Coordinates of C-alpha atoms in Angstrom, one line a residue:
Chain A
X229 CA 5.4 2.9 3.4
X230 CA 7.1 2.2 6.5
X231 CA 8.0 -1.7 7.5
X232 CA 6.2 -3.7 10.2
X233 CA 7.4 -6.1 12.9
X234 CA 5.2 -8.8 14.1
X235 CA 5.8 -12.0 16.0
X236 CA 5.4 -14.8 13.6
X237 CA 3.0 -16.6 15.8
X238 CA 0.8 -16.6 19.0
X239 CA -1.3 -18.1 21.2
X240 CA -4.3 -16.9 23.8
X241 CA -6.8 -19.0 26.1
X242 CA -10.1 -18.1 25.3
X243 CA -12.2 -15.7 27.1
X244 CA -8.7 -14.1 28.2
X245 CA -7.2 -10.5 26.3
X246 CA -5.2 -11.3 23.3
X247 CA -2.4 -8.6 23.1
X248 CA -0.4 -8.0 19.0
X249 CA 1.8 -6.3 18.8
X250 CA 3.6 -4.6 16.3
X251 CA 6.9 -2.2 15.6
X252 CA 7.2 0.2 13.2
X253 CA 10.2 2.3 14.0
X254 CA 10.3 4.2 10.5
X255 CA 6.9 5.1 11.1
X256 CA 6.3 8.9 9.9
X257 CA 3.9 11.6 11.1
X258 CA 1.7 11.0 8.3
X259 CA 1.1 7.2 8.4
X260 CA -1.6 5.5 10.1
X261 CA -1.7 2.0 11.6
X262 CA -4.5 0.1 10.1
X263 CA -4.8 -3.7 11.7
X264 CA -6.2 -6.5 9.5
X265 CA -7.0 -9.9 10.0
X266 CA -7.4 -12.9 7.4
X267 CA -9.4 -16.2 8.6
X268 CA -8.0 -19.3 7.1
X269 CA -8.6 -18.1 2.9
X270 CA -10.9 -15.5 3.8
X271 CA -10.5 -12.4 2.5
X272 CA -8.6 -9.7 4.8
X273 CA -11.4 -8.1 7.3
X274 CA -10.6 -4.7 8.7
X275 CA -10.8 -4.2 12.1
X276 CA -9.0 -1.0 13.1
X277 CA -7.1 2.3 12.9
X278 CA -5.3 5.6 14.2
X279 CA -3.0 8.0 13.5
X280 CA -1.5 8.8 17.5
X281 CA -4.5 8.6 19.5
X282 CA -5.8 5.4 21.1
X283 CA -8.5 4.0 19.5
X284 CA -11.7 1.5 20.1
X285 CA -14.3 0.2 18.4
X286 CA -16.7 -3.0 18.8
X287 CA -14.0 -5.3 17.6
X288 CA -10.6 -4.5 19.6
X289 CA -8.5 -1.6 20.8
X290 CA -5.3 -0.2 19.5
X291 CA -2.9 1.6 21.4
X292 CA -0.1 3.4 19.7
X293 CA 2.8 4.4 21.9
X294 CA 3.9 8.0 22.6
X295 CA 6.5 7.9 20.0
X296 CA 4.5 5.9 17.6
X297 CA 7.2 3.5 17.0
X298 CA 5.1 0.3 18.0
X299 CA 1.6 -0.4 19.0
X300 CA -0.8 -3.3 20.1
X301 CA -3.9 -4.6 19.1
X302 CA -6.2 -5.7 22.1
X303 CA -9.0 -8.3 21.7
X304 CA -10.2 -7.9 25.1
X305 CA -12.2 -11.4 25.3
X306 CA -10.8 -13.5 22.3
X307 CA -13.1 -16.8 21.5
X308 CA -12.0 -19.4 18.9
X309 CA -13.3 -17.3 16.0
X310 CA -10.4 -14.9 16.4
X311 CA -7.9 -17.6 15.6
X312 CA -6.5 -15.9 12.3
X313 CA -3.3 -14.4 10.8
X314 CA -3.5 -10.2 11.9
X315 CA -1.8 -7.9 10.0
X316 CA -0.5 -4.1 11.2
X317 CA 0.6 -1.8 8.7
X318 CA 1.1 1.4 7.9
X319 CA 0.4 3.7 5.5
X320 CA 0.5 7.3 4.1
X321 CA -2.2 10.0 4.1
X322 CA -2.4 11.5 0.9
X323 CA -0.6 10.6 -2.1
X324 CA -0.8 6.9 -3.4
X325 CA 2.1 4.3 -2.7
X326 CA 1.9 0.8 -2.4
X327 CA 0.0 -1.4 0.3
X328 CA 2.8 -3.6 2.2
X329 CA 1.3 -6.2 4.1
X330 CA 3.9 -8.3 6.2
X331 CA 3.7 -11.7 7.1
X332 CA 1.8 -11.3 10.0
X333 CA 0.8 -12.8 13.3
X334 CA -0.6 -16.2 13.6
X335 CA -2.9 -16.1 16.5
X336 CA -4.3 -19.1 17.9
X337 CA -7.1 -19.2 20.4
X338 CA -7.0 -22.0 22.3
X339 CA -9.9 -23.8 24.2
Chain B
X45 CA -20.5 -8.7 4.0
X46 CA -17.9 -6.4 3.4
X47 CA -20.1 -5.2 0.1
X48 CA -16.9 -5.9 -2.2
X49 CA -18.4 -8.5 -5.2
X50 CA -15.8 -10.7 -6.6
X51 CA -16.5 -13.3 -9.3
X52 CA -16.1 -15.7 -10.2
X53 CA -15.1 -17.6 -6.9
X54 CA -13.4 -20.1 -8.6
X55 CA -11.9 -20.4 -12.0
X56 CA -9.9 -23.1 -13.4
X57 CA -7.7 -22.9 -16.7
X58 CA -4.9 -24.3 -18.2
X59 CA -0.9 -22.3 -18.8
X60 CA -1.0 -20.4 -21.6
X61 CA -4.4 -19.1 -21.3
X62 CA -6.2 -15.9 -20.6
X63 CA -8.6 -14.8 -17.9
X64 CA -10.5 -12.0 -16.4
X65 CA -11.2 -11.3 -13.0
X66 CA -14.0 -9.0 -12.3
X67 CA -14.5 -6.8 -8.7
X68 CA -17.7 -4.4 -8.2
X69 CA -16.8 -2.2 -4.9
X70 CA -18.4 -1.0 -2.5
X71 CA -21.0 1.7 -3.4
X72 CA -19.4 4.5 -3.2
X73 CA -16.2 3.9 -2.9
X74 CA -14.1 5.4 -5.5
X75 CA -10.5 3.1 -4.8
X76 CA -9.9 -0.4 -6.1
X77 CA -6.9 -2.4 -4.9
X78 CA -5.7 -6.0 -6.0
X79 CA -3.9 -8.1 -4.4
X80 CA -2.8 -12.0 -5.4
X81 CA -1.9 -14.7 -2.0
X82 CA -0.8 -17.7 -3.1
X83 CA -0.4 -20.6 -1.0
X84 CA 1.4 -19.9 2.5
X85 CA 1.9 -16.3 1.3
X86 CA 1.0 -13.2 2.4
X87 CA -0.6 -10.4 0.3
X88 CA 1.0 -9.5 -2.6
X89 CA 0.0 -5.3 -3.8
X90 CA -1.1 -5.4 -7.4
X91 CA -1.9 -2.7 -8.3
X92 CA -4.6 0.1 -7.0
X93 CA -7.0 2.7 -9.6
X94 CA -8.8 6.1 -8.2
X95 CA -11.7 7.0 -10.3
X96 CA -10.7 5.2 -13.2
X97 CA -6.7 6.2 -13.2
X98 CA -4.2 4.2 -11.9
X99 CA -2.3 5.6 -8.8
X100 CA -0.6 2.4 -7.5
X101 CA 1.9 -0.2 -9.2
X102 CA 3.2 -3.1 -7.1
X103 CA 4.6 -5.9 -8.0
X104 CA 2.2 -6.5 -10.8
X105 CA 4.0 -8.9 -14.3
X106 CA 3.7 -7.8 -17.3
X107 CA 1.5 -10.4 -18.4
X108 CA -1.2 -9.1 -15.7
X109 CA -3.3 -5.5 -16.6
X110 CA -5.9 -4.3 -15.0
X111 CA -8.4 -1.4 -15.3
X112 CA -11.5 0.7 -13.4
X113 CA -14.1 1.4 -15.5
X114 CA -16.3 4.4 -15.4
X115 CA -18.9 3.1 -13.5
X116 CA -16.2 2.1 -10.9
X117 CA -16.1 -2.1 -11.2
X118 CA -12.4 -2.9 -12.1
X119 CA -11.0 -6.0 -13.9
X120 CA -7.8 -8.1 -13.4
X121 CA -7.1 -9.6 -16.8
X122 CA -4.0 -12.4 -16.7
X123 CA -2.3 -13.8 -20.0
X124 CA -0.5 -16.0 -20.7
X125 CA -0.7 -17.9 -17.3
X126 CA 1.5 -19.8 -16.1
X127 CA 1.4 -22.4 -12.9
X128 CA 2.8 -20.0 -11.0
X129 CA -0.3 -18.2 -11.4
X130 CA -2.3 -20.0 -9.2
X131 CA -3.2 -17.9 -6.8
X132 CA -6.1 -16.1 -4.7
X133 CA -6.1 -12.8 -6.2
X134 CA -8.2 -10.3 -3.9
X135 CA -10.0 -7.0 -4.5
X136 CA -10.2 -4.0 -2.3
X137 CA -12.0 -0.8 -2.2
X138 CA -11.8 2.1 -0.2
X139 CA -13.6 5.4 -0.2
X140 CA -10.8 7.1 -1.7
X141 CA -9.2 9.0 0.9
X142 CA -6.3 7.9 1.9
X143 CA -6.7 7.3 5.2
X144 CA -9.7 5.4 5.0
X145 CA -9.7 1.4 5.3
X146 CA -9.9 -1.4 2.6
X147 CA -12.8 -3.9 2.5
X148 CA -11.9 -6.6 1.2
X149 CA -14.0 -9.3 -1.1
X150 CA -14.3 -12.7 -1.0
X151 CA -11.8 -13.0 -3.5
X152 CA -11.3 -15.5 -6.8
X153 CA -9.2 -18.8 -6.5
X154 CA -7.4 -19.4 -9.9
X155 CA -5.8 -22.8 -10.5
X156 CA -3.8 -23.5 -13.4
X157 CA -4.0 -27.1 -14.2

């Protein structure tokens, strides 16, 4: 699986867009970007994914870039309950490899 | 509810010992993953079954073994535990296909005393 670059740490007012991003250079054509987040000891809680196409469900937005070498995760209207570490990694269709999850983004949404 | 079933929630023991974590999937999904956090640390792959093979090792010890049974549940057993050991230790299942997403349970908190 290919590695994933996230910014240790960030923070967002509430109510405004929280933007993630994440690079994955190595990425190949048959890996997805999944994005998960974990809430204090929670366990991880799926939020999205796409192969090349933008994608948007009623949790966030992910944009992949044209290349698919980095893309970003868009809360549009982050409250406090976001606050969590997000993951973005990647993985292949078909086959079986192992699940690398980095260490993450810390995002904290601030009052 | 993701609709993963993890138990127990908590489980205390002491080094030396042997436990056995127990994860009920999703219905219908056919993929189990686990995965052990411990404190301050990201997610650690354990290993992941299909249908009652393996298909994934990570960086799963030798004391640790783990199995899907035929009607899909999976357990984690871990021997011979050590302080180390404390850990969350998480399950995941997936529909099976690759591409799909992993739902996660509530996972199991293990402390060695």
């Amino acid at each position: 699986d290919a590695k994933t670059t996230q910014p240790t740490s960030m923070d967002c007012a509430e109510g405004r867009a929280a933007n993630l991003p994440c690079n994955h250079s190595t990425i190949s054509g048959n890996e997805y970007v999944y994005w998960y987040r974990q809430i204090h000891s929670q366990g991880p809680q799926y939020i999205i994914h796409g192969l090349k196409n933008n994608e948007t469900n009623e949790m966030a937005s992910l944009i992949i870039t044209e290349d698919r070498k980095s893309s970003t995760l868009i809360l549009p209207h982050a409250t406090l309950r976001d606050t969590a570490v997000y993951y973005c990694i990647v993985r292949v269709t078909g086959g079986y490899q192992k699940v690398t999850f980095g260490t993450g983004t810390k995002l904290q949404v601030i009052p | 509810d993701s609709g993963v079933t993890q138990t127990p929630k908590h489980l205390i023991t002491a080094t030396g010992q042997r436990v056995t974590l127990r994860c009920s999937p999703r219905s219908g999904d056919l993929s189990v993953y686990w995965y052990q956090q411990s404190l301050d640390q990201g997610l650690q792959f354990l290993i992941q079954y299909y249908n009652g093979e393996e298909r994934a090792k990570g960086n799963i010890l030798e004391r640790f073994s783990a199995q899907q049974f035929p009607d899909l549940h999976s357990e984690l057993n871990l021997s011979s535990l050590e302080l180390g050991d404390s850990a969350l230790y998480f399950c995941a299942s997936s529909a099976g296909q690759d591409n799909q997403p992993q739902h996660f349970g509530d996972g199991t908190r293990l402390s060695i005393l």
